Short mmCIF file of C-alpha atoms and ligand atoms in Angstrom, two decimals:
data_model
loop_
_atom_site.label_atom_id
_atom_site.label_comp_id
_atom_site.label_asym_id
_atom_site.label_seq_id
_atom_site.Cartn_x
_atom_site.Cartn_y
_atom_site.Cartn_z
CA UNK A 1 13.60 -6.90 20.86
CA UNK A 2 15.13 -8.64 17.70
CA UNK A 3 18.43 -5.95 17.79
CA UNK A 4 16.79 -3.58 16.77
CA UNK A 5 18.16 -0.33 17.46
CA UNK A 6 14.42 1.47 17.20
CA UNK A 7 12.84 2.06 20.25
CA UNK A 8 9.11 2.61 21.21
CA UNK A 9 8.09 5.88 23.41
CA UNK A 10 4.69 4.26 23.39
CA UNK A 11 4.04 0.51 25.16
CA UNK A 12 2.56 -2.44 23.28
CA UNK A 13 1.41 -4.20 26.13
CA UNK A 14 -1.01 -2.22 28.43
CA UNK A 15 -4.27 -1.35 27.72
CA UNK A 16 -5.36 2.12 27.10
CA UNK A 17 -4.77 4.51 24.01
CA UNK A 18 -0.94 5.41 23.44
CA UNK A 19 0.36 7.52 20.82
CA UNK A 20 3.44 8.58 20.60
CA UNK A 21 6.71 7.56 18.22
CA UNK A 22 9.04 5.18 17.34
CA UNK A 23 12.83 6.55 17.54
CA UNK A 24 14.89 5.70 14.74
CA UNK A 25 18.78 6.64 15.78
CA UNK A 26 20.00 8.94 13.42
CA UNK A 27 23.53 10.90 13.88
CA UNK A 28 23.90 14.16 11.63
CA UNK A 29 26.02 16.74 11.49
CA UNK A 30 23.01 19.25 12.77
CA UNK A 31 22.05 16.42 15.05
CA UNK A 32 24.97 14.08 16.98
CA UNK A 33 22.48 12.46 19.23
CA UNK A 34 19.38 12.43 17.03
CA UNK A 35 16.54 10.55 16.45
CA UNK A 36 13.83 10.06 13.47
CA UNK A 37 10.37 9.96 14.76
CA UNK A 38 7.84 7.43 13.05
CA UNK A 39 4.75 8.39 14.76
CA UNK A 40 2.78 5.34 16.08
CA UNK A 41 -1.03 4.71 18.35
CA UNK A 42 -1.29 1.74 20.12
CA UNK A 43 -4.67 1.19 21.06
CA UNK A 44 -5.37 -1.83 23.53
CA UNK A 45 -8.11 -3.50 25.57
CA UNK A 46 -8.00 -6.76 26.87
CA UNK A 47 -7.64 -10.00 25.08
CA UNK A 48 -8.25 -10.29 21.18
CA UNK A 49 -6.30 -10.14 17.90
CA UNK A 50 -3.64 -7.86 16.67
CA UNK A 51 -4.04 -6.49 13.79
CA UNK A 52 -1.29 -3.32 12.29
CA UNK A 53 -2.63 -0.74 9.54
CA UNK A 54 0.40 0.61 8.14
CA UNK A 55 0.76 3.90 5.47
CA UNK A 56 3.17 5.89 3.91
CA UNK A 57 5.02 2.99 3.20
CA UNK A 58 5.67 4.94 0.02
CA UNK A 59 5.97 8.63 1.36
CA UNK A 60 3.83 10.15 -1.70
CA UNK A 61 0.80 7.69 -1.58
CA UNK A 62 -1.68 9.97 0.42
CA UNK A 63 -5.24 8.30 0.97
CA UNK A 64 -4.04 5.50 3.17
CA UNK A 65 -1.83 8.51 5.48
CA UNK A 66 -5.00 10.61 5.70
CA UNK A 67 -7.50 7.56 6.81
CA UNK A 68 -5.00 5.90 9.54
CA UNK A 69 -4.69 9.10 10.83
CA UNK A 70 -8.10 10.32 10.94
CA UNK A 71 -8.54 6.41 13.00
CA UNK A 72 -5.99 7.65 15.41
CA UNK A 73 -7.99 10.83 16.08
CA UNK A 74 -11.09 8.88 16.74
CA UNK A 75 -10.89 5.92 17.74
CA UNK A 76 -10.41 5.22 21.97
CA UNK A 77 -9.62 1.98 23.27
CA UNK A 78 -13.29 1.39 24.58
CA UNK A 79 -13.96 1.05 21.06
CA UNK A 80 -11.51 -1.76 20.79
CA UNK A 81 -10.99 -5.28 21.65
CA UNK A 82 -7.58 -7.11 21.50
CA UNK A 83 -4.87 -4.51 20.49
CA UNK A 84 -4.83 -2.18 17.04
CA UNK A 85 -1.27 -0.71 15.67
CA UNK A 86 -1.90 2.33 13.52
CA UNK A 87 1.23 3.67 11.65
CA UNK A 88 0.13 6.20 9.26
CA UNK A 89 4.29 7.37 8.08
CA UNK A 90 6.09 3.89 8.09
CA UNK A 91 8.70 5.61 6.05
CA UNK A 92 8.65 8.80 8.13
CA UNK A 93 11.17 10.36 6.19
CA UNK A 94 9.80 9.50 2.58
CA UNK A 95 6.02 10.81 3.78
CA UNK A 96 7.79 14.06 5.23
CA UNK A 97 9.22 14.85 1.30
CA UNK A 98 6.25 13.46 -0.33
CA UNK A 99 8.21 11.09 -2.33
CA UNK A 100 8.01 7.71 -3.05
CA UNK A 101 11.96 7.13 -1.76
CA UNK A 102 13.45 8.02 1.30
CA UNK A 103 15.18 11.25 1.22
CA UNK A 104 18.13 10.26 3.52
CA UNK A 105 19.25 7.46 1.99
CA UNK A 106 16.84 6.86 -1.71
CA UNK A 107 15.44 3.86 0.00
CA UNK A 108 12.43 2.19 -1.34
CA UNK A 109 10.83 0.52 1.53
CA UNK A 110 9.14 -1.58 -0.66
CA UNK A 111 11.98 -3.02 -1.66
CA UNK A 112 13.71 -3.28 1.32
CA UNK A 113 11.92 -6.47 3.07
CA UNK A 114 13.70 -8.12 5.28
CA UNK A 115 15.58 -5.27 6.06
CA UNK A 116 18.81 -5.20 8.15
CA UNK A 117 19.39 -3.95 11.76
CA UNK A 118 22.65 -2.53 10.73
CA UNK A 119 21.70 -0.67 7.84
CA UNK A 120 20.39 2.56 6.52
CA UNK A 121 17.18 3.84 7.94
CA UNK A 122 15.19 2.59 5.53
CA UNK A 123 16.45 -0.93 5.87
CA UNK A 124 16.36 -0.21 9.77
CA UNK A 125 12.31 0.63 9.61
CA UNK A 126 12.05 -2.59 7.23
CA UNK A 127 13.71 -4.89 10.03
CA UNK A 128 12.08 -3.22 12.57
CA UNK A 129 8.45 -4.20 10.56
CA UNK A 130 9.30 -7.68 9.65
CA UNK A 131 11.55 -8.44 13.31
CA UNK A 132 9.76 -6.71 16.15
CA UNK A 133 6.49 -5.20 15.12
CA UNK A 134 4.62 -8.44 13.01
CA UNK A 135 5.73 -11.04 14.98
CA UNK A 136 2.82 -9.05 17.80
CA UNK A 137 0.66 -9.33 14.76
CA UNK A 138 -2.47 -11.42 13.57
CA UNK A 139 -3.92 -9.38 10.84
CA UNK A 140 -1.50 -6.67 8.80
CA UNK A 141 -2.75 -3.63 6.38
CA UNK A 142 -0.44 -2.03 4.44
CA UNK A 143 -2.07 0.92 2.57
CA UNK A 144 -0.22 2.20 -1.23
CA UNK A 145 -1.49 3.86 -3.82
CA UNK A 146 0.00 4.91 -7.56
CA UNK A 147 1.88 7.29 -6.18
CA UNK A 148 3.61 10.20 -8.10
CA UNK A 149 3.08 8.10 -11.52
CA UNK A 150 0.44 6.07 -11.44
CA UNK A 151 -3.16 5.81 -10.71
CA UNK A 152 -5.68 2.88 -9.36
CA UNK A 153 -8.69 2.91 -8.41
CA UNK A 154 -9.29 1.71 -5.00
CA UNK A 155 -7.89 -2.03 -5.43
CA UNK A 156 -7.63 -4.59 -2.42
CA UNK A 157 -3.92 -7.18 -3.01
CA UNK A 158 -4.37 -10.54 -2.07
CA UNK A 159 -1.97 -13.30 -1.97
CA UNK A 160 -2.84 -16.59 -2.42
CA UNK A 161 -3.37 -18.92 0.53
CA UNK A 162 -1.51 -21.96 1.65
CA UNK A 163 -3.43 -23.54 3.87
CA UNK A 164 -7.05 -23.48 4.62
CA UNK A 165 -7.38 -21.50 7.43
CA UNK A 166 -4.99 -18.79 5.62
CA UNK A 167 -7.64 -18.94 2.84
CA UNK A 168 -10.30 -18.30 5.57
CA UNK A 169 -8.45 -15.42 7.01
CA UNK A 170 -7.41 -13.69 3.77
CA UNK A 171 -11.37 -13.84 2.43
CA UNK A 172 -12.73 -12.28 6.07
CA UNK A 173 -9.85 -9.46 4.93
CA UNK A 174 -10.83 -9.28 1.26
CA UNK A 175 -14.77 -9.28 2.21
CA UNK A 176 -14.93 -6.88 4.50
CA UNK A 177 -12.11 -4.35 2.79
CA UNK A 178 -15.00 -4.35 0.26
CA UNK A 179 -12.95 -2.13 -2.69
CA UNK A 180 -14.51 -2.50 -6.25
CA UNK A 181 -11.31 -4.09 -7.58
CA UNK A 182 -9.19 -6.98 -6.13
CA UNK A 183 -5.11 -7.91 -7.39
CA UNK A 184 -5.31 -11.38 -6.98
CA UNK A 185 -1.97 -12.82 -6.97
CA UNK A 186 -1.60 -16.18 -8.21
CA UNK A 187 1.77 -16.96 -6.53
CA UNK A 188 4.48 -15.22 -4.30
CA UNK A 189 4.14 -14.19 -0.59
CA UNK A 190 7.69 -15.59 0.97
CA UNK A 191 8.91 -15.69 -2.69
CA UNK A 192 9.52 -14.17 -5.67
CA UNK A 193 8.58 -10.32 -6.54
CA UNK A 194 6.36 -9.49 -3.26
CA UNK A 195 9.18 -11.15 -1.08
CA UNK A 196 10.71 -7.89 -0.58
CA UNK A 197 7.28 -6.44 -0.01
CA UNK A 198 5.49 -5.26 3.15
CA UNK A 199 3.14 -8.72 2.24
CA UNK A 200 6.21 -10.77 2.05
CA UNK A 201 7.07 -9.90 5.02
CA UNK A 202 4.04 -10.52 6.74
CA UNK A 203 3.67 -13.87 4.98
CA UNK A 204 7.16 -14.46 6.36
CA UNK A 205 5.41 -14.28 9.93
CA UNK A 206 2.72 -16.15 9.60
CA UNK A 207 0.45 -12.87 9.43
CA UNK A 208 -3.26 -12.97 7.68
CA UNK A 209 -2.52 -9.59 5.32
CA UNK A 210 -3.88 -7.56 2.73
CA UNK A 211 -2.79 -4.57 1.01
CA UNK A 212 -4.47 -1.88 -0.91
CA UNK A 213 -3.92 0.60 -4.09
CA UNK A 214 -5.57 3.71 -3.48
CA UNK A 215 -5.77 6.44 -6.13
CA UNK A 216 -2.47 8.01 -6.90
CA UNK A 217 -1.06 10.82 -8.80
CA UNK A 218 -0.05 12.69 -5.94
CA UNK A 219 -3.30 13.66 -4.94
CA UNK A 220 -6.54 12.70 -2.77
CA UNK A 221 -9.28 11.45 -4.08
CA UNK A 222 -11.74 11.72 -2.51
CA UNK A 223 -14.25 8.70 -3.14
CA UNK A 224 -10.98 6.71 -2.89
CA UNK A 225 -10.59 8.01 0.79
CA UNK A 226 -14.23 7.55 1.72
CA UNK A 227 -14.03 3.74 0.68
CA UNK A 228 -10.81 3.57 2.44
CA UNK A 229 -12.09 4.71 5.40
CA UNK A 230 -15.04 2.91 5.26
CA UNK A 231 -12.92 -0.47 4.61
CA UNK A 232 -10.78 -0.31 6.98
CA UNK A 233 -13.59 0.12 9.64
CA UNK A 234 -14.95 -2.95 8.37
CA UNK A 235 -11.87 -4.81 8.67
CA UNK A 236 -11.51 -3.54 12.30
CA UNK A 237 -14.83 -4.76 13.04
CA UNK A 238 -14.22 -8.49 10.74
CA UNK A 239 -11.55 -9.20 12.65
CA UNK A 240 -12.99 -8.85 15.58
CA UNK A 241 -11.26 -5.63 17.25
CA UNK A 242 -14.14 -3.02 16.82
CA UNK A 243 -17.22 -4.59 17.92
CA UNK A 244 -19.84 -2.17 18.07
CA UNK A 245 -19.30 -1.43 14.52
CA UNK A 246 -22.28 -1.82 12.05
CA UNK A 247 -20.96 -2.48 8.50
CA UNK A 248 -22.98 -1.61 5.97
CA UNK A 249 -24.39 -3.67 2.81
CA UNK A 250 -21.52 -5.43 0.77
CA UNK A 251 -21.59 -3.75 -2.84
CA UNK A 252 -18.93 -6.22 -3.70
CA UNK A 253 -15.52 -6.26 -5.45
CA UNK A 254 -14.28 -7.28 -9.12
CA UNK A 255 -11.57 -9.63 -8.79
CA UNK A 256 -9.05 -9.74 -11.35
CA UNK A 257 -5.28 -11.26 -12.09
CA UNK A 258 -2.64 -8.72 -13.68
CA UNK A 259 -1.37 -9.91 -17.10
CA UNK A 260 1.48 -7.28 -17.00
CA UNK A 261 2.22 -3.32 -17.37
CA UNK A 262 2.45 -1.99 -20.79
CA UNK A 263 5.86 0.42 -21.26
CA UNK A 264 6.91 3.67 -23.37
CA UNK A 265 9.23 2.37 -25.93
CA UNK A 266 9.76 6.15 -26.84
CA UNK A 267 10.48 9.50 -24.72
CA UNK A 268 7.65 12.39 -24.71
CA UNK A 269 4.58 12.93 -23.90
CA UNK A 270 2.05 10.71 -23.72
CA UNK A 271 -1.67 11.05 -24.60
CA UNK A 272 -3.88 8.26 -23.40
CA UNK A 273 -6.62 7.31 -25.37
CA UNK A 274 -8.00 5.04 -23.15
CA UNK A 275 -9.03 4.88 -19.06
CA UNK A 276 -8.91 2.85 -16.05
CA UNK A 277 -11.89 -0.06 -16.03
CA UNK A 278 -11.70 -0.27 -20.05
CA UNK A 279 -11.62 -3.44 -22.05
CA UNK A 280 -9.04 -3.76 -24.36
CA UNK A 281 -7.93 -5.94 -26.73
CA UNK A 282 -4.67 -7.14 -27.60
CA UNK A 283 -3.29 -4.84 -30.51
CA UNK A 284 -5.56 -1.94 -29.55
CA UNK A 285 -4.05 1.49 -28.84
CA UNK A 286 -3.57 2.83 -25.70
CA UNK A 287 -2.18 6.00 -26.24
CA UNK A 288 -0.12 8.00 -28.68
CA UNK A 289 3.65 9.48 -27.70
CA UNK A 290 4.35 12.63 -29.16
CA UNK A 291 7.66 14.40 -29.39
CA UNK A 292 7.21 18.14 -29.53
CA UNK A 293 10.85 18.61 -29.74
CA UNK A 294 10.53 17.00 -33.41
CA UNK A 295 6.68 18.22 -34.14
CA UNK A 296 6.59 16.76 -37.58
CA UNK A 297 7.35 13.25 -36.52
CA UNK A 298 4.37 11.21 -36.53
CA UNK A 299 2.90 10.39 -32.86
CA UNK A 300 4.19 6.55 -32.03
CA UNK A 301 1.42 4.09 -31.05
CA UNK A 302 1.31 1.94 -28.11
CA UNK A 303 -0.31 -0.88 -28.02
CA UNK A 304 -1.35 -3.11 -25.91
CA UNK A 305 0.60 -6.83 -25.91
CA UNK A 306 -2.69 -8.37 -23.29
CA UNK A 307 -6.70 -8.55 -23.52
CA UNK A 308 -8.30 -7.19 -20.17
CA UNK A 309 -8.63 -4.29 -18.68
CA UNK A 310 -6.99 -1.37 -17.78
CA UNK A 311 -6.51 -1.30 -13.90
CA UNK A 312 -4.09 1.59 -13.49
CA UNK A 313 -2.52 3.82 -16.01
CA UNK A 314 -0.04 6.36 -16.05
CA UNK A 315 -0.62 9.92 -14.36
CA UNK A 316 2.21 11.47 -15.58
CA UNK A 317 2.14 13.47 -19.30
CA UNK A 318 6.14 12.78 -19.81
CA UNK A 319 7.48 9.31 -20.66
CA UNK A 320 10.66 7.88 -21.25
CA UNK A 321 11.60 4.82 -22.76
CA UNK A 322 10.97 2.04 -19.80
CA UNK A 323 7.99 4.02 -18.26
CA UNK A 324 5.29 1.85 -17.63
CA UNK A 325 1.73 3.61 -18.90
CA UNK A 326 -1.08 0.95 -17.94
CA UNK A 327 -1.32 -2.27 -16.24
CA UNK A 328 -4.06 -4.38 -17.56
CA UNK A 329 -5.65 -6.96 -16.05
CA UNK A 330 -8.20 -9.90 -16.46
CA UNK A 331 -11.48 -11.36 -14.57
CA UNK A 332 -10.60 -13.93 -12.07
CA UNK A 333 -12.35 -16.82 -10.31
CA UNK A 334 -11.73 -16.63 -7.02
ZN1 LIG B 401 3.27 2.09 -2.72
#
């Protein structure tokens, strides 16, 4: 399997349900012959797509954990058709701290696409991904969220297509994920700033994918985990692998392309004076940075440099210089 040094207690190839982990080889000084355990379900049942939810890509992005593995609890393989990967810790070590890095070796998973065989365990579970697990795959979900410092709401990423029948796949993804807000991105995939990104390496493989912002702040929210859950039922059932499945009505999702993140110029704390799904203007204050280490300074402005609206903004109350506070974003015709 690709030389890959991470081996599967669980099979991919035989029907049934099979949970169980993937072994990452780790040698410590507590632990000569150890191993890190990724937990994984493999549910299978005849012929029919593959499709791999994936969470905890970032180890403190919660919703996305908590619905893949409330799916592993309840779902059996006579629900299923084809075969259904459910990972709900990719980054095993990072979800097991809580943080967004990996606590062995401060990797960012994220960031580590294509990964290397050789490497550190983060780059090991990134080559592992993109070399052995979605070349199996049709359909990929990768689930994220703000994390520690941000917050979204719950916000379906889509790439843009490059042929038709990648268009056709991507929409059946995008439709039935059903989240109220949609990052369309006008370019990348195998290039550029999602190349070392869980997408771009699914685009790498040829693999229809999606991925997902949901909440943040280092909490659960929880209408962001109910349309999570409820989305990625859908999905199972679009695609084909959960057939008995009755989606509900469509409420339908506001697509929109990201003109940028706005950033603390200034350290302290930041008071927003604006929230997530406002329109803003170009010039108009966000939020006010106060230093209370040097109370009778005047608060410093920030301002916004794009006219949209505010998809995610900071959760955190300190900021340093380089901290981004909001993303904003603009309506898009899909
Ligand atoms: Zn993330």
């Amino acid at each position: 399997m690709a030389n890959s040094l991470i081996s599967s207690e669980v099979p991919f190839d035989t029907d049934g349900k099979h949970t169980g982990f993937l072994r990452l080889p780790h040698s410590t000084h507590q632990s000569a012959y150890g191993w890190i355990p990724i937990p994984i379900c493999v549910l299978k049942n005849g012929e029919g797509p593959t499709i791999l939810i994936s969470a905890g890509n970032h180890g403190d992005e919660y919703e996305g954990q908590i619905a893949v593995t409330h799916l592993i609890r309840t779902l059996t393989a006579n629900d299923i058709r084809g075969r259904v990967i459910l990972m709900p810790t990719v980054n095993a070590p990072a979800a097991g701290a809580g943080t967004r890095t990996s606590p062995i070796d401060g990797g960012n998973l994220n960031r580590g696409f294509p990964g290397d065989a050789a490497g550190t365990p983060t780059q090991m579970i990134a080559h592992y991904l993109e070399s052995v697990l979605l070349p199996m795959c049709d359909y990929a979900v990768d689930l994220h969220s703000g994390g520690t410092s941000l917050v979204y709401p719950a916000t379906t990423l889509r790439g843009p297509a490059h042929s038709p029948q990648e268009e056709t796949g991507l929409s059946l993804l995008y439709d039935a994920f059903d989240l109220p807000y949609a990052w369309v991105f006008t370019g990348g995939g195998g290039t550029g700033s999602t190349a070392r990104t869980a997408m771009g390496a699914a685009n790498r493989n040829g693999v229809i994918n999606v991925m997902a912002e949901l909440g943040g702040g280092g909490t659960v929210d929880r209408d962001v985990l109910a349309l999570t859950a409820r989305g990625l039922r859908r999905i199972l059932h679009a695609v084909g692998c959960l057939p008995d499945y009755t989606p509900d009505a469509k409420r339908g999702t506001r697509a929109l392309h990201v003109q940028g993140s706005v950033y603390a110029y200034d350290t302290g704390l930041f008071e927003p004076t604006r929230d997530i799904g406002d329109d803003v203007q170009q010039g108009d204050i966000l939020g006010l940075i106060h230093d209370p280490a040097t109370p009778w300074r005047n608060a410093i402005e920030v301002t916004s440099p794009y006219t949209g609206i505010i998809l995610a903004k900071r959760h955190l109350g300190q900021v340093r210089r380089g901290d981004a506070i909001a993303q904003i974003a603009q309506d898009a015709d899909r």
